Amino acid sequence: MSTGKPRLRFAPSPTGYLHIGGVRTALFNWLWARKTGGTFILRIEDTDRERSTPENEAIILRDMRWLGLEWDEGPDSGGPHGPYRQMDRLPIYHEYADKLIASGAAYRCDCTKDELDAQRKALTAQDPKAQFRYPGTCRDKKLPANGDRSSVLRMRAPSSGAVTYRDLVFGEVTTPNSALQDAVLMRSDGVPLYNLGAVVDDVTMGITLVARGRDHMINTPIQILLYEALGATLPQFAHLPMMLGPDGAKLSKRHGAVAVGEYREKGIPAGGLLNYLVRFGWSHGDEEIFSVADLVQKFDWEHCGKGDGKYDPKKFAAIIFEHLKRPDLTSDEAYANGVVPFLAQRGLTDAPRAKLLAALPLVRERAQTFVEAADALDYFFRDLPVLDDKAAKKFLVADKASHLAGLRAELASAPVFEPSALEAHVVAWLAGKGLELKDVAQAARVAITGRSASPGLFEVIAVLGKDVVLARLDRAIALVAAAGA
RNA sequence: GGUCCCAUCGUCUAGUGGUUAGGACGCUGGCCUCUCACGCCGGUAACGCGGGUUCAAAUCCCGCUGGGAUCACCA
C-alpha cells in the first residue's frame, strides 16, 4: 500500500482440488501483479471447516507451482501481512467484529438457526414465491459483543440508498440497498463467514485490486458497505465472466477434466493450459497464441470481455498442440522435462538426454500431449522396437526380403549418416534397380520402428545411428526368413 | 420470484457510427508426400427480435426475448 504498487490476491478455499476456473482467476491476478511489479498473494480461505482439508491445501499449492503461478506472500512462504490462512487469523476478525459492533454497523443476534428455518418455512408455506429475509429481531437487543457464544454477528444493512462502484470489466454497477438484508458476518462459533473474512483480510493485507469470478459480484455491495463501516480505503474490483461447460451448464466433472492435476497427468504443458484459459474473457486483437512472458507484457483489463464462455475441448487441444509444436513456446529442454515422466511410466527410465533431445523434433508435430509424445518416442529407447503385429504381417513379408537386405547393405556402406544424404544414397540405389522409395519404405519402417506410422524414415535412421538400425534390419530379415521357411 | 449481469459464425473472439463484419478452433474440398503427421491453398458459417437517434448503427438509447449469477451460521 505504501509502495503504491498493486497488491492482488488469489483466495481459494481448500474444499477441493484446484479447478481450472479458479486457475483462470488466479492467472489474471498473477499477470497483473507481474506486469505492474506488484505483489501476488495466496490466501487460504479455510473457514468452512467441514469441507476444508490440509490435503486439499497441499494440492492447491502444488498445482499453483506446477502452473508457474508463484506467489510473493502465502501460507508457506509467509510475508509481512500474515498469517495467510484464515483459521490462523481468528483474533483479527474478532477485533474487527468489535469495531463493527462499536460503530453500530453490526450487532449480535441470538436467533437460532432452527427458529429462522421455522420462520422461513412458515413464510414459504403461506406464499411459495416469497423470499425469506431476516426480520431484524435482534437489531436493537444490544446483545453484549463478547457475551453469549451462541450469538452470530449480523451486519446492520441499510434499507434505502444504493451502492455504486466502477468495475474494471463491467463498468458502473449499481445495486439498491433494498435488496440487502442483515447478513450473518460471523458464526456463533466465532469463525467469520466469507464476506467478513474476505473484507478484513483484504483491508489488513492492503489489497488494492480484487479480481474474482462473476459469481462473487453479488457480494460486492455488502463488502463495500463493510469497507465504509470500517473507514477503509476501497480496492478496485474486477469481475471475470464465468467459464461454463460445452452445454452452457456450470463446468463440472462430467464435461471432462476440471482439476489441474488431471491435466498434468494427461501430459498437458502448463503454458498451454494458461494460454487457453487467458483467452477466456481476454483478447489481444487477433492474437491467440501467447507465451507466459507475452501475457505478462500484454495483459490488461480493458480487453476483458463480459460474456460468459463455454469450454471447448477441441479448441483446448489445438492450443495445447500449438505449444507442443513450437520450440519458442516449449523449448527442447522443457519438452524433454515434460516427457521424461511419461517415458518412465513405460519403463524407459534411462533415456539418454542427448538422444532424447535429438529425437524430440521428429515427434513434436505428431503428439498432442506428453503422453502421446512418450509413445511416439518409445522405439528410440528400446534395444529392439516392439513390433506391431498387424504392421509386421502386412509389411514384413517374403517379397520384401531382398529389399530389406539390399537396404541394409546400402546403409552399412553409407558414408554420411544424415537424413538428406541417406535419402539421396538410398534413392539412387533404388533407381538403379528400377524401384522407388515407396517400394521399401513401409517394410523398412516396420523393421526399424515396429510400426507402420512414424516420422520420416531417414530422420529416424539418423537419430538411431548405424549400429542400431542395422541390428533392427537384421532382426526383421531373420523374421521374414523364418516366416518363409 | 427479487436483485445483479450478459448477448457477433456451432465454439473462443476482433470490432468502440461508414469494413465485402476479420481471425482462430471445428467441419469440409484440394495440394504436398516413404507412412503418420506438420504445412499450404480454398469453402462453410454470425451481428437474437422490435422500436428509436443519425445522412449512416454490430457499434448509441428504450423495450422484448433468451441466457447466466445470487438470494445459507458455503465460498
XYZ file of C-alpha atoms (C1' of nucleotides) in Angstrom:
560
model
C 0.000 0.000 0.000
C 2.682 2.414 0.989
C 4.714 1.474 -2.045
C 1.857 2.402 -4.346
C 2.312 -0.873 -6.176
C -0.753 -3.052 -6.766
C -1.371 -5.841 -4.325
C -3.507 -8.698 -5.598
C -4.586 -11.971 -4.202
C -5.970 -15.338 -5.097
C -8.008 -16.753 -2.246
C -9.028 -20.342 -2.874
C -10.929 -22.446 -0.430
C -9.301 -25.836 0.249
C -12.581 -27.672 -0.063
C -11.492 -29.484 -3.206
C -8.859 -29.693 -5.886
C -7.707 -26.660 -7.849
C -10.295 -26.114 -10.564
C -9.411 -24.619 -13.963
C -11.993 -21.901 -13.413
C -10.079 -20.950 -10.300
C -6.844 -21.040 -12.233
C -8.218 -18.502 -14.687
C -8.946 -16.158 -11.784
C -5.546 -16.783 -10.262
C -3.884 -16.216 -13.621
C -5.458 -12.807 -14.221
C -4.429 -11.662 -10.750
C -0.945 -13.059 -11.160
C -0.492 -11.496 -14.607
C -1.471 -8.069 -13.390
C 0.827 -8.304 -10.393
C 3.732 -9.401 -12.565
C 3.043 -6.817 -15.231
C 2.869 -3.940 -12.783
C 5.630 -5.068 -10.480
C 3.019 -5.538 -7.792
C 2.566 -8.284 -5.252
C 0.652 -11.523 -5.677
C -0.682 -13.064 -2.512
C -2.046 -16.549 -1.973
C -4.544 -16.698 0.831
C -6.239 -19.851 2.016
C -9.881 -19.360 2.950
C -10.371 -22.376 5.133
C -13.220 -21.177 7.313
C -15.523 -23.886 6.036
C -14.204 -26.424 8.500
C -16.479 -29.208 7.364
C -15.074 -29.280 3.871
C -11.594 -27.775 4.144
C -8.679 -30.156 4.428
C -4.898 -29.793 4.652
C -4.647 -32.273 1.784
C -6.624 -30.014 -0.498
C -4.499 -27.066 0.511
C -1.366 -29.027 -0.343
C -2.817 -29.901 -3.733
C -3.637 -26.273 -4.448
C -0.120 -25.157 -3.572
C 1.421 -27.943 -5.636
C -0.721 -27.202 -8.680
C -0.173 -23.458 -8.477
C 3.560 -24.124 -8.501
C 3.266 -26.528 -11.406
C 1.460 -23.810 -13.320
C 4.217 -21.376 -12.516
C 1.878 -19.017 -10.680
C 4.311 -18.309 -7.877
C 3.130 -16.105 -5.017
C 5.067 -13.451 -3.173
C 3.246 -13.922 0.099
C 1.377 -17.013 1.162
C 0.758 -19.692 3.743
C 4.092 -21.454 3.417
C 6.345 -18.621 2.316
C 4.950 -16.129 4.813
C 5.121 -12.376 4.431
C 4.578 -9.134 6.301
C 0.787 -9.384 6.351
C 0.399 -12.950 7.584
C -0.801 -15.316 8.624
C -2.218 -16.279 5.220
C -4.594 -18.961 6.347
C -7.896 -17.640 7.640
C -8.228 -20.048 10.543
C -4.947 -18.630 11.814
C -6.390 -15.111 11.759
C -9.361 -15.502 14.100
C -8.192 -12.833 16.590
C -8.045 -10.303 13.758
C -11.637 -10.985 12.769
C -12.772 -10.679 16.387
C -11.042 -7.329 16.643
C -12.813 -6.097 13.531
C -16.113 -7.568 14.656
C -15.846 -5.492 17.819
C -15.151 -2.392 15.725
C -18.256 -3.034 13.674
C -20.382 -3.501 16.783
C -18.931 -0.398 18.385
C -19.768 1.707 15.364
C -23.222 0.208 15.118
C -22.568 -1.323 11.724
C -23.154 -4.802 13.106
C -24.886 -6.410 16.034
C -25.172 -9.698 17.846
C -28.131 -11.930 17.099
C -29.103 -14.949 19.153
C -31.881 -16.262 16.979
C -31.182 -19.925 16.431
C -30.936 -21.496 13.045
C -33.926 -23.642 13.891
C -36.030 -20.620 14.727
C -35.091 -18.945 11.487
C -35.677 -22.101 9.483
C -39.120 -22.398 11.025
C -39.912 -18.814 10.103
C -38.659 -19.390 6.607
C -40.768 -22.494 6.264
C -43.859 -20.747 7.583
C -43.424 -17.951 5.085
C -42.998 -20.194 2.075
C -45.968 -22.273 3.177
C -48.043 -19.141 3.162
C -46.613 -17.773 -0.073
C -44.370 -20.093 -2.098
C -42.937 -17.221 -4.095
C -41.969 -15.071 -1.125
C -38.321 -14.931 -0.169
C -37.487 -15.018 3.472
C -35.337 -12.253 4.874
C -34.107 -11.925 8.408
C -36.751 -9.766 10.152
C -34.260 -7.898 12.327
C -35.442 -9.481 15.541
C -32.214 -8.750 17.393
C -31.372 -5.441 15.782
C -31.993 -3.409 18.892
C -31.460 -6.021 21.577
C -27.964 -4.702 22.198
C -26.645 -8.147 22.992
C -23.151 -7.983 24.529
C -20.365 -8.045 21.976
C -18.353 -10.847 23.510
C -21.010 -12.432 25.587
C -23.062 -15.444 24.750
C -21.180 -17.556 22.241
C -24.347 -18.829 20.712
C -24.921 -15.486 19.025
C -23.928 -14.649 15.488
C -22.745 -11.320 14.155
C -25.037 -9.623 11.667
C -24.483 -6.527 9.631
C -26.958 -3.726 10.032
C -27.840 -3.335 6.367
C -29.264 -0.036 5.187
C -32.696 -0.386 3.645
C -32.513 2.647 1.423
C -29.956 4.126 -0.905
C -27.716 2.183 -3.231
C -24.142 1.101 -3.667
C -22.375 2.026 -6.874
C -18.915 1.012 -7.861
C -16.883 1.013 -11.005
C -15.929 -2.485 -12.062
C -12.799 -2.748 -14.190
C -14.517 -5.090 -16.610
C -18.232 -4.470 -16.186
C -18.152 -0.725 -15.744
C -20.543 1.021 -13.388
C -22.641 -1.329 -11.296
C -25.405 -0.116 -9.014
C -27.280 -2.237 -6.505
C -30.154 -0.882 -4.401
C -29.710 -1.443 -0.681
C -33.302 -2.558 -0.509
C -32.100 -5.841 -1.969
C -29.851 -6.365 1.029
C -30.605 -7.976 4.342
C -28.859 -8.250 7.675
C -26.461 -10.927 6.523
C -24.570 -13.055 9.012
C -20.935 -11.997 9.167
C -19.644 -14.348 11.829
C -20.906 -17.663 13.026
C -21.799 -18.376 16.603
C -18.555 -20.301 16.946
C -16.571 -17.157 16.222
C -15.499 -18.159 12.725
C -16.141 -15.458 10.116
C -18.199 -16.042 7.016
C -16.937 -15.196 3.558
C -17.936 -11.545 3.441
C -16.325 -10.615 6.739
C -13.237 -12.754 6.288
C -12.555 -11.519 2.782
C -13.024 -7.853 3.654
C -10.963 -7.921 6.835
C -8.195 -9.785 5.063
C -8.246 -7.543 2.024
C -8.108 -4.489 4.284
C -5.361 -5.767 6.549
C -3.348 -7.195 3.688
C -3.533 -3.941 1.780
C -5.185 -5.438 -1.279
C -5.649 -2.760 -3.938
C -7.437 -4.757 -6.626
C -9.841 -7.607 -6.119
C -10.289 -9.730 -9.243
C -12.569 -12.701 -8.859
C -15.289 -14.645 -10.635
C -18.557 -13.013 -11.538
C -20.308 -15.369 -9.142
C -18.983 -13.104 -6.389
C -20.324 -9.924 -7.911
C -23.448 -10.139 -5.793
C -21.317 -9.887 -2.634
C -19.524 -6.742 -3.658
C -22.122 -4.226 -2.416
C -22.160 -5.853 1.018
C -18.401 -5.783 1.129
C -18.267 -2.162 0.072
C -20.606 -1.308 2.940
C -18.238 -3.110 5.270
C -15.247 -1.191 3.948
C -17.117 2.011 4.557
C -18.137 0.973 8.043
C -14.510 0.272 8.821
C -13.359 3.518 7.290
C -11.083 1.547 4.984
C -9.948 2.543 1.514
C -11.858 0.690 -1.187
C -9.903 -1.541 -3.523
C -10.700 -1.676 -7.203
C -12.891 -4.537 -8.316
C -12.711 -6.622 -11.464
C -15.170 -9.422 -12.026
C -14.478 -12.104 -14.557
C -17.168 -13.804 -16.644
C -17.943 -17.415 -15.965
C -16.410 -20.350 -17.725
C -19.160 -22.846 -18.424
C -19.243 -26.366 -19.781
C -19.797 -27.010 -23.508
C -23.525 -27.325 -22.822
C -23.721 -23.983 -21.065
C -24.092 -25.503 -17.629
C -21.660 -24.967 -14.801
C -18.338 -26.563 -15.701
C -18.090 -29.849 -13.884
C -16.510 -33.251 -13.972
C -18.994 -34.589 -16.429
C -17.543 -32.204 -19.020
C -14.128 -33.816 -18.665
C -11.112 -32.784 -16.690
C -11.566 -29.812 -14.393
C -8.825 -30.460 -11.841
C -5.416 -29.065 -12.676
C -3.830 -32.303 -11.529
C -5.667 -34.221 -14.214
C -4.198 -32.005 -16.888
C -0.721 -32.582 -15.588
C -1.320 -36.329 -15.538
C -2.589 -36.211 -19.098
C 0.647 -34.629 -20.224
C -0.620 -31.123 -20.854
C 2.033 -28.386 -20.724
C 1.237 -25.723 -18.120
C 1.921 -22.857 -20.519
C -0.616 -24.201 -22.979
C -3.231 -24.563 -20.290
C -2.670 -20.968 -19.203
C -2.834 -19.818 -22.823
C -6.213 -21.435 -23.258
C -7.538 -20.006 -20.027
C -6.372 -16.467 -20.679
C -8.268 -16.395 -23.950
C -11.362 -16.898 -21.906
C -12.511 -13.376 -21.398
C -9.416 -11.612 -22.608
C -8.192 -10.848 -26.088
C -5.360 -9.100 -27.826
C -6.678 -8.374 -31.305
C -6.442 -11.466 -33.438
C -3.582 -12.974 -31.460
C -4.314 -16.312 -29.918
C -1.053 -17.943 -29.049
C 0.956 -16.458 -26.209
C 3.855 -17.442 -24.065
C 3.554 -16.599 -20.394
C 6.127 -13.859 -20.932
C 3.940 -12.396 -23.707
C 0.982 -12.377 -21.392
C 2.803 -10.622 -18.599
C 3.606 -7.898 -21.070
C 0.264 -7.689 -22.866
C -2.411 -8.455 -20.317
C -4.814 -5.662 -19.394
C -8.319 -5.171 -18.003
C -9.571 -3.052 -20.904
C -9.744 -6.036 -23.208
C -11.567 -8.314 -20.833
C -14.937 -9.364 -22.194
C -18.126 -9.547 -20.201
C -19.854 -12.537 -21.715
C -19.694 -15.969 -20.176
C -17.948 -18.591 -22.260
C -18.144 -22.279 -22.873
C -15.191 -24.585 -22.510
C -14.321 -26.183 -25.852
C -12.185 -29.345 -25.665
C -11.299 -29.145 -29.367
C -10.024 -25.607 -29.149
C -8.217 -26.513 -25.973
C -6.450 -29.380 -27.729
C -5.485 -27.119 -30.610
C -3.868 -24.541 -28.321
C -2.023 -27.245 -26.416
C -0.803 -28.759 -29.677
C 0.496 -25.374 -30.778
C 2.519 -25.096 -27.597
C 3.874 -28.586 -28.069
C 4.865 -27.958 -31.683
C 6.632 -24.665 -31.268
C 10.095 -24.596 -29.694
C 9.658 -20.905 -28.931
C 6.776 -21.836 -26.636
C 8.098 -25.132 -25.321
C 11.879 -25.316 -25.559
C 13.564 -28.634 -26.251
C 14.710 -28.725 -22.655
C 11.221 -28.046 -21.349
C 9.776 -30.606 -23.731
C 12.284 -33.200 -22.580
C 11.444 -32.478 -18.960
C 7.781 -32.772 -19.785
C 8.065 -36.123 -21.495
C 10.524 -37.853 -19.157
C 7.926 -38.822 -16.521
C 5.790 -40.434 -19.192
C 8.719 -42.328 -20.667
C 9.357 -43.575 -17.154
C 5.770 -44.793 -16.968
C 6.579 -47.040 -19.927
C 9.613 -48.384 -18.183
C 12.011 -46.191 -20.131
C 13.799 -44.706 -17.178
C 17.252 -44.245 -18.619
C 16.680 -42.448 -21.902
C 19.921 -40.622 -22.682
C 19.308 -36.879 -22.650
C 21.226 -36.202 -25.875
C 19.305 -38.811 -27.793
C 16.051 -37.565 -26.335
C 16.829 -34.043 -27.477
C 17.740 -35.353 -30.933
C 14.522 -37.350 -31.282
C 12.154 -34.685 -29.955
C 11.940 -32.579 -33.090
C 10.672 -35.593 -35.017
C 7.828 -36.101 -32.597
C 6.671 -32.600 -31.781
C 4.229 -32.229 -34.619
C 2.822 -35.690 -34.047
C 1.951 -35.561 -30.363
C -0.942 -33.710 -28.798
C 0.229 -34.398 -25.265
C 3.393 -35.519 -23.493
C 1.724 -38.899 -23.119
C 1.462 -39.233 -26.881
C 4.990 -37.931 -27.232
C 6.265 -40.667 -24.934
C 4.503 -43.218 -27.085
C 5.976 -41.753 -30.264
C 9.415 -41.761 -28.684
C 9.164 -45.296 -27.369
C 11.143 -47.210 -30.006
C 14.050 -44.801 -29.863
C 14.877 -46.045 -26.403
C 14.454 -49.791 -26.600
C 17.073 -52.218 -27.832
C 14.567 -53.568 -30.280
C 11.236 -51.961 -31.121
C 8.015 -53.580 -30.021
C 6.641 -54.973 -33.246
C 3.067 -54.142 -34.101
C 1.502 -57.429 -35.213
C -0.657 -56.082 -37.975
C 2.137 -53.928 -39.367
C 4.572 -56.834 -39.310
C 2.150 -59.193 -41.031
C 1.448 -56.692 -43.725
C 4.913 -55.384 -44.492
C 7.480 -57.873 -43.231
C 6.721 -60.325 -45.979
C 8.749 -62.645 -48.176
C 8.831 -60.479 -51.284
C 10.390 -57.641 -49.271
C 13.241 -59.798 -48.028
C 15.678 -58.886 -50.744
C 14.804 -55.216 -50.495
C 15.496 -55.186 -46.791
C 18.765 -56.968 -47.315
C 19.693 -54.532 -50.044
C 18.774 -51.567 -47.879
C 20.863 -52.984 -45.078
C 23.874 -53.162 -47.367
C 23.336 -49.617 -48.605
C 23.014 -48.229 -45.095
C 26.022 -50.186 -43.950
C 28.074 -48.526 -46.630
C 26.521 -45.059 -46.340
C 29.296 -42.517 -45.980
C 27.282 -39.928 -44.023
C 24.531 -40.682 -41.513
C 22.471 -37.611 -42.111
C 18.850 -37.623 -43.366
C 19.055 -35.956 -46.757
C 22.331 -37.644 -47.672
C 20.926 -41.007 -46.618
C 17.807 -40.466 -48.651
C 19.769 -39.483 -51.728
C 22.012 -42.508 -51.284
C 19.110 -44.918 -50.941
C 17.035 -43.391 -53.693
C 19.968 -43.662 -56.081
C 20.390 -47.313 -55.241
C 16.663 -47.939 -55.737
C 16.664 -46.108 -59.040
C 19.363 -48.444 -60.275
C 17.012 -51.328 -59.632
C 14.018 -49.580 -61.198
C 12.413 -49.118 -57.801
C 11.026 -46.224 -55.814
C 11.237 -45.335 -52.197
C 7.685 -46.392 -51.547
C 8.578 -49.940 -52.567
C 10.697 -50.404 -49.471
C 9.746 -47.629 -47.099
C 6.992 -49.381 -45.185
C 8.885 -52.616 -44.713
C 11.892 -50.669 -43.510
C 9.732 -48.566 -41.221
C 8.226 -51.587 -39.534
C 11.640 -53.193 -39.220
C 13.143 -50.100 -37.636
C 10.279 -48.656 -35.591
C 7.981 -51.638 -35.216
C 5.116 -49.554 -36.572
C 3.513 -48.595 -39.833
C 3.456 -44.899 -38.973
C 6.424 -42.862 -37.865
C 8.372 -39.712 -38.601
C 10.367 -39.587 -41.807
C 12.305 -42.800 -42.264
C 15.694 -41.197 -42.775
C 15.270 -38.825 -39.869
C 14.571 -41.766 -37.604
C 17.522 -43.692 -39.012
C 19.849 -40.766 -38.474
C 18.832 -40.375 -34.846
C 19.091 -44.097 -34.111
C 22.539 -44.443 -35.658
C 24.025 -47.059 -37.902
C 24.563 -49.901 -35.442
C 21.054 -49.808 -34.047
C 19.451 -49.580 -37.457
C 21.452 -52.467 -38.877
C 20.592 -54.618 -35.896
C 16.906 -53.900 -36.312
C 17.047 -54.662 -40.021
C 18.812 -57.903 -39.240
C 16.084 -58.967 -36.888
C 13.413 -58.172 -39.472
C 15.299 -60.038 -42.194
C 15.562 -63.043 -39.899
C 11.862 -62.862 -39.109
C 10.927 -62.774 -42.758
C 13.206 -65.712 -43.477
C 11.740 -67.690 -40.574
C 8.212 -66.983 -41.743
C 9.015 -68.046 -45.274
C 10.658 -71.308 -44.156
C -39.973 -14.681 -7.977
C -36.448 -10.258 -6.105
C -31.679 -8.187 -7.235
C -27.365 -8.024 -10.392
C -25.042 -9.203 -15.050
C -24.610 -10.650 -20.178
C -25.929 -11.147 -25.754
C -21.111 -11.105 -33.231
C -20.256 -17.730 -37.168
C -21.533 -24.399 -33.658
C -17.227 -22.597 -30.069
C -13.353 -18.678 -28.405
C -13.250 -13.870 -30.175
C -11.760 -8.880 -33.300
C -14.806 -4.733 -33.967
C -15.922 1.229 -29.853
C -21.116 5.263 -36.207
C -19.271 4.428 -42.578
C -15.470 -2.778 -43.023
C -17.031 -7.246 -48.971
C -18.263 -7.918 -40.456
C -11.802 -10.102 -39.634
C -9.023 -14.187 -37.081
C -8.798 -18.991 -34.600
C -10.932 -23.948 -33.436
C -14.320 -27.304 -35.693
C -16.324 -29.250 -40.186
C -15.116 -29.611 -45.406
C -12.614 -29.646 -50.830
C -7.649 -29.752 -52.676
C -2.080 -29.589 -52.747
C 2.396 -31.725 -50.615
C 4.114 -36.943 -49.564
C 8.202 -43.081 -47.881
C 3.725 -43.953 -43.623
C 1.589 -40.826 -39.933
C 1.657 -36.056 -39.171
C 3.070 -30.832 -39.996
C 2.406 -27.283 -43.567
C -0.008 -24.659 -47.648
C -4.412 -23.099 -50.736
C -9.873 -22.852 -50.821
C -15.008 -23.498 -48.836
C -18.792 -23.421 -44.800
C -20.906 -20.280 -41.022
C -22.681 -14.781 -37.062
C -24.253 -9.198 -35.530
C -31.382 -12.722 -31.042
C -36.108 -9.611 -32.063
C -38.676 -4.820 -32.264
C -38.616 0.244 -31.864
C -35.982 4.751 -31.861
C -31.398 8.584 -32.502
C -28.490 9.600 -37.102
C -27.127 11.201 -43.827
C -25.228 6.447 -41.862
C -25.924 1.540 -36.409
C -22.987 -4.906 -34.965
C -21.485 -0.304 -32.643
C -25.700 4.880 -29.036
C -30.904 4.741 -26.316
C -35.529 2.008 -24.926
C -38.470 -2.393 -24.808
C -38.780 -7.650 -25.560
C -36.782 -12.394 -25.759
C -33.033 -15.573 -24.355
C -29.008 -16.956 -21.093
C -26.181 -16.696 -16.511
C -25.172 -15.324 -11.249
C -27.173 -14.954 -6.462
C -30.838 -14.958 -2.537
C -27.055 -20.361 3.806
C -24.258 -19.835 10.761
C -20.718 -22.399 1.869
C -17.209 -19.651 -0.503
